[in-house]
XYZ file of C-alpha atoms in Angstrom:
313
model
C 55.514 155.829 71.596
C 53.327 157.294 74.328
C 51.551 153.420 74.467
C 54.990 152.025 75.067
C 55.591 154.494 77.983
C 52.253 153.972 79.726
C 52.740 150.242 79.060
C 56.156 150.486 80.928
C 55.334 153.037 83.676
C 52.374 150.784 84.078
C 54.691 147.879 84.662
C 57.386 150.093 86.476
C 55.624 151.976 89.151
C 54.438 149.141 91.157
C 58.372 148.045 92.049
C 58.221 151.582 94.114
C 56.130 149.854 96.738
C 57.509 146.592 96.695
C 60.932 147.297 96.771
C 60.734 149.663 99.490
C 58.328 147.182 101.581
C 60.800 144.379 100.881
C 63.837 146.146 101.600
C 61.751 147.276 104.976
C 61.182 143.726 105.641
C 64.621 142.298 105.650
C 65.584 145.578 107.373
C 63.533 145.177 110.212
C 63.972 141.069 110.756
C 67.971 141.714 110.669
C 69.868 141.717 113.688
C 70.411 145.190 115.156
C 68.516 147.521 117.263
C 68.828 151.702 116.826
C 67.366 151.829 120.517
C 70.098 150.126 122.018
C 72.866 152.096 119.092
C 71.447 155.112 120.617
C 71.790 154.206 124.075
C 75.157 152.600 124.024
C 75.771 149.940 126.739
C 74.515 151.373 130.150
C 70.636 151.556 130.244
C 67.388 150.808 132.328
C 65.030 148.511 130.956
C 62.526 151.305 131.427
C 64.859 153.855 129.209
C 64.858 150.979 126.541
C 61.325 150.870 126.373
C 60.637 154.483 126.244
C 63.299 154.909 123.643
C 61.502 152.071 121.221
C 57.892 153.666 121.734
C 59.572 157.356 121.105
C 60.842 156.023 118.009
C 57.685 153.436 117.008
C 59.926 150.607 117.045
C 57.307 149.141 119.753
C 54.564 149.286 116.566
C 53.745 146.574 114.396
C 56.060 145.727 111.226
C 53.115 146.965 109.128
C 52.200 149.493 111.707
C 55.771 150.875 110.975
C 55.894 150.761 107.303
C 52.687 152.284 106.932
C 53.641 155.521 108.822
C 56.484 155.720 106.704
C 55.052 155.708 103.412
C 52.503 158.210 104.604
C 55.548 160.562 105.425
C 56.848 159.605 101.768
C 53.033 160.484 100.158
C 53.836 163.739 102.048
C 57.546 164.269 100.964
C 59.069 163.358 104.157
C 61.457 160.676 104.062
C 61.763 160.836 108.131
C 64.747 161.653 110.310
C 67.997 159.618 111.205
C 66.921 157.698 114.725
C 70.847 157.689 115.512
C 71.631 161.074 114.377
C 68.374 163.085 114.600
C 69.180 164.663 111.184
C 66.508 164.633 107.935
C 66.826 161.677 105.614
C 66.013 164.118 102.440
C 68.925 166.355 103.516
C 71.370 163.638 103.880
C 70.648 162.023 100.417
C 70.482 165.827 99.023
C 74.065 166.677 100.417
C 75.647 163.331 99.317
C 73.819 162.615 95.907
C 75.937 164.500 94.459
C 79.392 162.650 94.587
C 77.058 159.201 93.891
C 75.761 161.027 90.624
C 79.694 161.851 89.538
C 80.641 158.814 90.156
C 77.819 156.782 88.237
C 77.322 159.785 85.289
C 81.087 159.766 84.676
C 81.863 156.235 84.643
C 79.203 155.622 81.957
C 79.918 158.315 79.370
C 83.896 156.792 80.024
C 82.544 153.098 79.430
C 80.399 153.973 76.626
C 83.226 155.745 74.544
C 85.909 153.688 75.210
C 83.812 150.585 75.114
C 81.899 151.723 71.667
C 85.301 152.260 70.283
C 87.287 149.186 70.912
C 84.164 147.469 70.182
C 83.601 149.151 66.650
C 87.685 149.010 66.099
C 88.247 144.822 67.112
C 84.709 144.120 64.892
C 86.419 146.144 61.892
C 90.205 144.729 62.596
C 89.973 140.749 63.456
C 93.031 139.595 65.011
C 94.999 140.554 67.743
C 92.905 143.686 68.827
C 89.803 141.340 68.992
C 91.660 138.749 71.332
C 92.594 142.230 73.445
C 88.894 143.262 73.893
C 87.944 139.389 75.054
C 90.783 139.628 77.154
C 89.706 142.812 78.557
C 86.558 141.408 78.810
C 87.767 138.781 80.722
C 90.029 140.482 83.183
C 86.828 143.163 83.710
C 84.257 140.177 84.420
C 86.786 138.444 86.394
C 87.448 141.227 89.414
C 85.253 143.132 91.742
C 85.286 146.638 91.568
C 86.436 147.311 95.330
C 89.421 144.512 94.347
C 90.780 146.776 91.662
C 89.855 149.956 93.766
C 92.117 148.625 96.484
C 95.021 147.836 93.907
C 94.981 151.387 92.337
C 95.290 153.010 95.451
C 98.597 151.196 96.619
C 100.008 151.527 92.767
C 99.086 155.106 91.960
C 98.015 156.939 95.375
C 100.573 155.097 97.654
C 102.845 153.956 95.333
C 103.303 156.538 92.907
C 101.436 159.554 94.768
C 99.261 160.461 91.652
C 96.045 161.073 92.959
C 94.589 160.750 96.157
C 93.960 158.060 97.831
C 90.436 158.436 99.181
C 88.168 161.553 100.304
C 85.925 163.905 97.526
C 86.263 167.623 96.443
C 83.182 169.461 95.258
C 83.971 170.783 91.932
C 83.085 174.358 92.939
C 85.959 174.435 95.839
C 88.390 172.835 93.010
C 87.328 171.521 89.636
C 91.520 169.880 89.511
C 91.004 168.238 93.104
C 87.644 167.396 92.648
C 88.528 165.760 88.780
C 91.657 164.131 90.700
C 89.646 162.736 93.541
C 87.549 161.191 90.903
C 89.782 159.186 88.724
C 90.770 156.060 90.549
C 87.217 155.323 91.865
C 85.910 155.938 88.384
C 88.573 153.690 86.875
C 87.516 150.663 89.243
C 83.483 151.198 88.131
C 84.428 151.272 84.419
C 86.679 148.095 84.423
C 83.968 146.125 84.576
C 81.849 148.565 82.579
C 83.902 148.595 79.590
C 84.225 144.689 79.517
C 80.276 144.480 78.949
C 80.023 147.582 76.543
C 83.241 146.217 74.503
C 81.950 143.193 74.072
C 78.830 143.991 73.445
C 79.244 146.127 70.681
C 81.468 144.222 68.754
C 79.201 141.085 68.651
C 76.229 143.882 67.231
C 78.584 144.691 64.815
C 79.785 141.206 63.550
C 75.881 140.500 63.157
C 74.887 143.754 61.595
C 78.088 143.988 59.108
C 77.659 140.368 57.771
C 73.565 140.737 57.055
C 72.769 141.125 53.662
C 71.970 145.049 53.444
C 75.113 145.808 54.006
C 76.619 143.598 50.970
C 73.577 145.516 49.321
C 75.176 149.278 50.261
C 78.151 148.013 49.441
C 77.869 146.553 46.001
C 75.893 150.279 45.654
C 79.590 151.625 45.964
C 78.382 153.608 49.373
C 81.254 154.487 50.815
C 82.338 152.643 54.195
C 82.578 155.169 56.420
C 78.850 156.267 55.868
C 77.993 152.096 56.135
C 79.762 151.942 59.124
C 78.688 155.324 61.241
C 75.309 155.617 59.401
C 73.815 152.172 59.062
C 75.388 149.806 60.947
C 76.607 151.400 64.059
C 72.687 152.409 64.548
C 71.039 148.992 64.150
C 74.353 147.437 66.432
C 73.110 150.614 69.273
C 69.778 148.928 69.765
C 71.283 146.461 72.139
C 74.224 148.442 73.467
C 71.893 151.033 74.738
C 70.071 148.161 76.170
C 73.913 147.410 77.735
C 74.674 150.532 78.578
C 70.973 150.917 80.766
C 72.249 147.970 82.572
C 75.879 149.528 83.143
C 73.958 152.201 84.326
C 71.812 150.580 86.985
C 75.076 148.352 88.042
C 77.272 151.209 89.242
C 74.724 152.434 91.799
C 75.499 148.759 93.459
C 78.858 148.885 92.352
C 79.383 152.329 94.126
C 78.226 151.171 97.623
C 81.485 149.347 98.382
C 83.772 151.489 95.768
C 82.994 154.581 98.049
C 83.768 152.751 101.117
C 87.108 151.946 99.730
C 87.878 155.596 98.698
C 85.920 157.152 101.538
C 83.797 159.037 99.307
C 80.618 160.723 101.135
C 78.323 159.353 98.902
C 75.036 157.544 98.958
C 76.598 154.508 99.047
C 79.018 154.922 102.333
C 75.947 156.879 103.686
C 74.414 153.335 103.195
C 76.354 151.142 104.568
C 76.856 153.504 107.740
C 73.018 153.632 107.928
C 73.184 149.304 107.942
C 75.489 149.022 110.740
C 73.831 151.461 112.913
C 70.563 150.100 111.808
C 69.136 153.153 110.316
C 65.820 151.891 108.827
C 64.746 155.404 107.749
C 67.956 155.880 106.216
C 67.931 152.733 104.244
C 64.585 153.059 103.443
C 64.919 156.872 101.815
C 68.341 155.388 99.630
C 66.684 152.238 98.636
C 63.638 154.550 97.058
C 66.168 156.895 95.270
C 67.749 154.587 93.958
C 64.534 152.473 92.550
C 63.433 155.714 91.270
C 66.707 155.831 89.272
C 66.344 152.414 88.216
C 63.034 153.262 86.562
C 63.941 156.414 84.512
C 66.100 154.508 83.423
C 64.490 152.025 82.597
C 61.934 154.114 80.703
C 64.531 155.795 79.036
C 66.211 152.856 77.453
C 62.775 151.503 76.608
C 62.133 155.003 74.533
C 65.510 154.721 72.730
C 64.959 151.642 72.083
C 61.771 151.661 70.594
C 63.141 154.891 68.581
C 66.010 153.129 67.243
C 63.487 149.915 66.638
C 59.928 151.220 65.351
C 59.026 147.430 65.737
C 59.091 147.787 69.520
C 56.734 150.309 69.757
C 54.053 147.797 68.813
C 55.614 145.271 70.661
């Protein structure tokens, strides 16, 4: 086990250079200029210039990212050229409502999807035409799409929840669970599509291999075949699935949060892009590639715990 995770750490740790650098890249070349954001419309060429060498924007593309991932090798992400305000303290104060979001939807894709996966590979018929038109229906619309449909049905329409803003859950764990179920509903549509479907092809392959005729014909009963055998050979690729889920919603929450207003990492991102906030881009992009690796690792660990096979592999 401790070969496969030097073996993937080994492979993992070089994508928190080049995505950074990469994301700097296309950052930089894009149209948009903080100097002139900060300025606004009436300026001297002079106050232009001074503004751009204040800020290093008169330095070298390198030049630039270099003096950035020195402040990162010294845990400073840099400050907000628009607002003046520390990157690390705006991703601290908004990671928060990102995690909820992400955390939440998962565990609610996971059980629901494990379930009606398990149930429709069990009960053929008209449950396992539901989950592949579930399936369908989740693969076939965006998350913001159904976000924007759920708030004219149940926060317009209805008046249910609320249509966008966020509650910590230490002001109010109701408003703050309230605020949190429509966005969370548009994440796991498309969620539970891939973990549904998912787990009940695992199961059609494990149930119909020939170990489980075996532990059958043994008179084991079917609820131990079921929970103990083949529900954990059918989790080594729906952890693989759910990993992915995982890694999906932090895109998925960039334009959910916009619809909702949430103050997340995500709005916080696409505020940073039109006011061309390298810094700010730059410090999200990282946290979230630093995500993307534990969990990585981790699904490469349960994996190879579920599969012994891997370890070697």
């Amino acid at each position: 086990m401790t070969k496969l995770i030097a073996r993937r750490l080994a492979i993992s740790v070089p994508l928190l250079f080049i995505v950074p650098f990469l994301t700097f890249v296309m950052a930089t070349l894009a149209p948009g200029d903080p100097a002139r954001t900060i300025l606004g419309d009436d300026f001297t060429p002079e106050a232009y210039q001074a503004l751009r060498a204040e800020l290093g924007l008169d330095k070298s593309l390198f030049a630039q990212y270099a003096d950035w991932l020195r402040g990162v090798v010294q845990g400073d992400l840099g400050t907000s050229p628009v607002t003046g305000l520390s990157v690390s303290g705006e991703i601290i104060s908004r990671v928060g409502v990102t995690a909820s979001l992400v955390l939440l939807t998962t565990v609610v894709a996971t059980l629901i999807g494990v379930g009606l996966g398990v149930v429709s590979a069990l009960r053929a018929g008209w449950l396992a035409k539901a989950v592949d038109v579930i399936s369908l229906v989740g693969f076939s619309f965006p998350s913001f799409w159904v976000g924007l449909v759920l708030v004219a049905l149940f926060a317009v329409g209805l008046g249910w929840f609320p249509a966008t803003g966020f509650v910590p859950i230490d002001v109010s764990p109701r408003a703050w669970a309230l605020a949190l179920v429509l966005p969370i509903t548009a994440l796991a549509v498309h969620a539970i599509a891939m973990v549904a479907k998912q787990t009940r092809d695992a199961m059609l392959d494990t149930l119909g291999r020939e170990y489980i005729l075996a532990l059958r014909a043994r008179g084991i009963p079917e609820r131990s075949i079921i929970f103990r055998h083949a529900l954990r050979n059918a989790a080594i690729p729906v952890s693989t699935v759910v990993g992915l889920v995982f890694i999906s919603l932090l895109d998925g929450t960039v334009l959910v949060e916009s619809v909702f207003a949430m103050p997340g990492l995500g709005g916080l991102v696409v505020d940073a892009t039109h006011r061309h906030e390298i810094p700010v881009i730059q410090g999200i992009v990282l946290t979230f590639t630093v995500v993307v690796v534990l969990v990585n690792l981790f699904v490469d660990v349960l994996y190879g715990w579920l599969n012994p096979k891997a370890r070697v592999s």
